[in-house]
Amino acid sequence: MVTQKDFVLAVEGLTVSFDGFKAVNDLSFYVEEGEIRVIIGPNGAGKTTVLDLICGKTRSTEGSIKFRGKELTKMSEPAIVHSGIGRKFQNPSIYEELTVFENLEISFPRGHSVFGALAFKRSAEVIAAVEEVADEIFLSEHLGKTAGLLSHGQKQWLEIGMLLIQKPDLLMLDEPVAGMSVAERKKTAELLNKITQNRSVLVIEHDMQFVEDIAHRVTVMHQGKVLSEGSMDFVKNDPKVVEVYLGH
Amino acid sequence: MSRVEIRSYFPKSDLVNFAVLACLILIVLPLSMDIFRLNLVGKYLTYAFVALGLVLCWGYGGILSLGQGIFFGLGGYCMAMFLKLEASDPESTKIQSTPGIPDFMDWNQLTELPWFWEPFYSLPFTIIAVLIVPTIFAYIIGVAMFKRRVGGVYFAIITQAVASILTILIIGQQGYTGGVNGITDLRTLLGWDIRTDSAKYFLYYLNAILLFACLFFAQWVRKSKLGRILLAMREREDRVRFSGYDVSNFKIFVFCLGAAFSAIGGAMFTLQVGFMSPSFVGIVPSIEMVIFCAVGGRMSIFGAIYGTLLVNWAKTTFSESFPELWLFAMGALFIGVVMAFPGGLAGLYTDKVLPFCKKFIQKTRSGKKPQQIKVGPPKNDELASPDLAAVK
């Protein structure tokens, strides 16, 4: 038995079955403090499902997900968020009708109950927090802009910013650079390296160059299971991985 | 910095809107109409409460309820029960076989007042019940639906079914509810005759003041963070949920708020019109109320009120001459609104009328000063819809 104290996230024996089809099958992996872990794998390997399971969008059939020793599989989605997990969706999920400022403000961790939201005041503290994050995600010039008018890359950054303002201990990103230009990709890698100073990050990504740039360790998934795990160099040369990616 | 200035709950443009509406309802209409017509306007304005609730519920929250008549009716029935009890004192009902109970109970061979009628002898209880009963009912529906993540069309259909069930229940339980005729022949409120002209003026103004109170409350809600969360939720429910909000609680809140507004309208309806019947509870009135809101503009709290007044005025005028055609006209109106101007009257105003006026002003100005002819293309900001502008 591994001591869970050393890990931010411990996934053990995780299984989810959709009408008999096991999208994730007896999956185990561990994420350490301050680590950037990238999950790669062919389409349909169950990568996004793993994130769904961790953040509570999908309920597991079996197994456990422990976050700092706390079991997540039975918690409600907002409770999981409040325990310190932030998740970015595959397509940029932002509120297009609201301004960049308001997008970030909604994610500010206060006033999350109905009456808390009614009484919420835009205090100096909130403004300072929003401006700080906006600076990090390269959007400080666009705070008053309606979010729908941002470019695709900026929307991705905005969603990352909405997670940052929550100050999560574990950040989960589903394809953060999909559809970005080379320049934007570079900037995003820079951003991720900067924001992981005091948190762990779990990333799903297809772009191998980007994975090499950011990953501390890589988990390769195939058909709901872990195929290989280790440094990028290790998994690149693992014959099992080569077969899955090139064999067919 | 102006871009992140502390948001005002009552920006200048909205204050102007409030003033114009207050001027119309409190001064222009009472001065230009006889009491019969004004009483009709008062009746229309009771529907405006429902439309206002729908702006928050449907426009902002994205929850289409086709059963707002339920809450309008419950509020109205609570008020009607009090007035009916007052009208049924033993003295004026002495020809009945059981004096002292409402006439329709006597006709249905009831010999004593049902237990749930008893508390309605008290006016304070009645006023509380008008607000609380529909809100609790909405809360139960809301919890049952939203906690299970039922939404969209399914929710709309279920509310419609509930409206239908309630109508059947009211009609079926004739002895307790007055059946299809409703509760009629209401006369006095604490001895004050509500049928006189002066009472009608008083009730009209009371109704208008309550409407403005609700408007102010709605304005506060939509300008608070809750209003922005509703908009965010309508667009990206999952994003809001995974930002740490329990989305269902917000939906329940706004649905209950809509119900409470409707109930106030219902109670004022009973007072001004002098009766309440199941024909204001069911599916058809509920859908009509959605049409009022859609015509006015479901994103505008002011538009909803103008929409209600306009559609009802058209209904009265039209159905006085062509009673059979009204329903078709109404259907056509609804289709027209959805197809041609989904923002309703308010959307039409901000998208078409305002830019036109601005252009016109620009033109006349540049005509006066020829050196300013180079007027750039209108900015995106100016063409944006009212709501986009409002959330800025």
XYZ file of C-alpha atoms in Angstrom, chain B residues 13-239:
227
model
C -30.056 54.660 -18.906
C -32.107 52.455 -16.581
C -33.062 55.408 -14.405
C -34.453 57.093 -17.515
C -36.400 53.922 -18.309
C -37.788 53.832 -14.788
C -38.808 57.474 -15.018
C -40.532 57.091 -18.391
C -42.456 54.049 -17.231
C -43.440 55.708 -13.947
C -44.630 58.759 -15.841
C -46.752 56.598 -18.138
C -48.290 54.395 -15.471
C -48.686 56.892 -12.655
C -49.604 60.045 -14.610
C -50.386 59.684 -18.313
C -52.683 56.666 -18.203
C -54.760 57.768 -15.170
C -55.229 61.246 -16.655
C -56.168 60.087 -20.129
C -58.663 57.341 -19.308
C -61.985 56.906 -17.588
C -62.086 54.590 -14.604
C -63.450 51.674 -16.607
C -60.501 51.751 -18.999
C -58.033 52.453 -16.211
C -59.320 49.445 -14.313
C -58.660 47.401 -17.445
C -55.084 48.731 -17.559
C -54.778 47.812 -13.898
C -55.828 44.290 -14.804
C -53.239 44.150 -17.591
C -50.579 45.359 -15.213
C -51.237 42.411 -12.917
C -50.074 40.203 -15.809
C -46.967 42.372 -16.019
C -45.840 40.903 -12.694
C -45.824 37.494 -14.345
C -44.007 38.797 -17.421
C -41.437 40.441 -15.167
C -40.850 37.150 -13.376
C -40.457 35.462 -16.747
C -37.765 37.949 -17.789
C -35.609 36.789 -14.891
C -36.612 33.156 -15.099
C -36.661 32.657 -18.856
C -34.670 35.562 -20.276
C -31.837 35.484 -17.783
C -32.041 31.992 -16.324
C -33.046 30.236 -19.526
C -35.808 28.375 -17.700
C -38.954 28.459 -19.802
C -41.954 27.901 -17.580
C -45.245 27.387 -19.348
C -47.034 27.237 -16.040
C -46.753 30.685 -14.517
C -50.547 30.741 -14.359
C -50.231 28.268 -11.470
C -48.624 30.889 -9.280
C -50.761 33.736 -10.570
C -53.784 31.592 -9.749
C -52.568 30.477 -6.328
C -51.903 34.078 -5.309
C -55.262 35.135 -6.691
C -57.128 32.307 -4.985
C -55.531 33.064 -1.616
C -56.776 36.645 -1.864
C -60.170 35.536 -3.163
C -60.652 33.135 -0.229
C -60.196 35.979 2.233
C -62.567 38.284 0.372
C -65.126 35.524 -0.062
C -65.172 34.744 3.640
C -65.714 38.408 4.365
C -68.564 38.494 1.843
C -70.148 35.404 3.427
C -71.014 36.670 6.893
C -74.073 35.005 8.459
C -76.141 38.156 7.916
C -75.821 38.289 4.127
C -76.017 34.503 3.694
C -79.013 33.899 5.933
C -81.120 32.445 3.104
C -78.646 29.549 2.729
C -79.289 26.244 4.446
C -75.974 26.762 6.253
C -75.506 30.499 6.785
C -71.967 31.842 7.203
C -70.216 29.740 4.577
C -69.512 30.809 0.978
C -72.521 30.395 -1.311
C -70.951 27.809 -3.626
C -70.245 25.549 -0.644
C -73.871 25.712 0.314
C -74.909 24.785 -3.232
C -72.600 21.781 -3.019
C -74.221 20.535 0.204
C -71.270 21.422 2.397
C -72.404 22.141 5.937
C -69.239 23.524 7.454
C -66.200 25.472 6.343
C -63.295 23.205 5.255
C -60.283 23.380 7.614
C -57.959 24.985 5.078
C -60.369 27.894 4.635
C -60.342 28.754 8.332
C -57.028 30.711 8.474
C -58.188 32.927 5.614
C -60.394 34.865 8.031
C -57.197 36.726 8.899
C -55.857 39.389 6.517
C -52.233 39.172 7.738
C -52.321 35.404 7.215
C -53.788 35.926 3.762
C -51.091 38.379 2.728
C -48.390 36.004 3.924
C -50.114 33.085 2.206
C -50.296 35.008 -1.083
C -46.511 35.212 -1.044
C -45.590 31.956 0.642
C -47.959 29.345 -0.787
C -46.961 29.832 -4.457
C -43.298 30.200 -3.519
C -43.289 26.942 -1.590
C -45.100 25.242 -4.430
C -42.480 26.590 -6.874
C -39.757 25.460 -4.495
C -41.111 21.903 -4.467
C -41.353 21.806 -8.267
C -37.914 23.400 -8.513
C -36.227 20.949 -6.166
C -37.894 17.979 -7.815
C -36.852 19.124 -11.293
C -33.595 21.022 -11.031
C -31.882 18.774 -8.500
C -32.433 15.953 -10.983
C -31.159 18.214 -13.759
C -34.410 18.251 -15.656
C -34.422 21.308 -17.850
C -35.291 22.829 -21.200
C -38.277 21.457 -23.052
C -38.899 18.765 -20.453
C -39.241 21.340 -17.733
C -41.582 23.443 -19.880
C -43.812 20.452 -20.554
C -43.903 19.459 -16.899
C -44.907 22.962 -15.798
C -47.630 22.857 -18.410
C -48.821 19.529 -17.071
C -48.883 20.902 -13.522
C -50.934 23.885 -14.706
C -53.357 21.521 -16.359
C -53.594 19.279 -13.279
C -54.238 22.241 -11.010
C -57.045 23.458 -13.264
C -58.661 20.033 -13.255
C -58.313 19.863 -9.484
C -59.925 23.262 -8.982
C -62.789 22.483 -11.337
C -63.282 19.025 -9.848
C -63.357 20.117 -6.215
C -66.309 22.410 -6.741
C -67.400 22.449 -3.133
C -64.018 23.639 -1.911
C -62.938 25.904 -4.748
C -66.025 27.195 -6.493
C -65.330 24.959 -9.496
C -65.322 26.310 -13.007
C -67.026 29.551 -11.995
C -64.264 30.325 -9.552
C -64.719 32.477 -6.495
C -67.041 35.302 -7.437
C -69.066 38.099 -5.926
C -66.283 39.609 -3.834
C -67.271 42.884 -2.235
C -65.273 44.301 0.610
C -61.827 44.272 2.144
C -62.068 44.828 5.917
C -65.353 46.616 5.329
C -63.970 48.786 2.519
C -65.979 48.370 -0.677
C -63.569 47.425 -3.480
C -66.122 47.968 -6.229
C -66.388 51.737 -6.013
C -64.536 54.079 -8.364
C -62.395 55.533 -5.603
C -61.386 52.045 -4.489
C -60.501 51.209 -8.063
C -58.255 54.263 -8.276
C -56.635 53.308 -4.996
C -56.085 49.708 -6.080
C -54.684 50.851 -9.424
C -52.069 52.921 -7.654
C -51.335 50.214 -5.090
C -50.838 47.809 -7.972
C -48.527 50.259 -9.735
C -46.451 50.780 -6.601
C -46.112 47.047 -6.014
C -45.119 46.618 -9.640
C -42.379 49.202 -9.227
C -41.209 47.524 -6.036
C -40.903 44.273 -7.973
C -39.174 46.098 -10.820
C -36.602 47.555 -8.441
C -36.024 44.150 -6.928
C -35.651 42.586 -10.363
C -33.210 45.317 -11.347
C -31.172 44.644 -8.225
C -31.123 40.900 -8.894
C -30.100 41.247 -12.510
C -27.337 43.726 -11.722
C -25.958 41.638 -8.867
C -23.492 38.843 -9.410
C -26.465 36.490 -9.338
C -27.750 38.067 -12.547
C -24.435 37.470 -14.255
C -24.332 33.898 -12.969
C -27.776 33.323 -14.481
C -26.517 34.548 -17.852
C -23.400 32.429 -17.505
C -25.477 29.408 -16.544
C -27.763 29.804 -19.526
C -24.743 29.697 -21.787
C -22.367 27.243 -20.100
C -24.037 25.377 -17.306
C -21.156 22.947 -16.859
C -18.592 25.715 -16.635
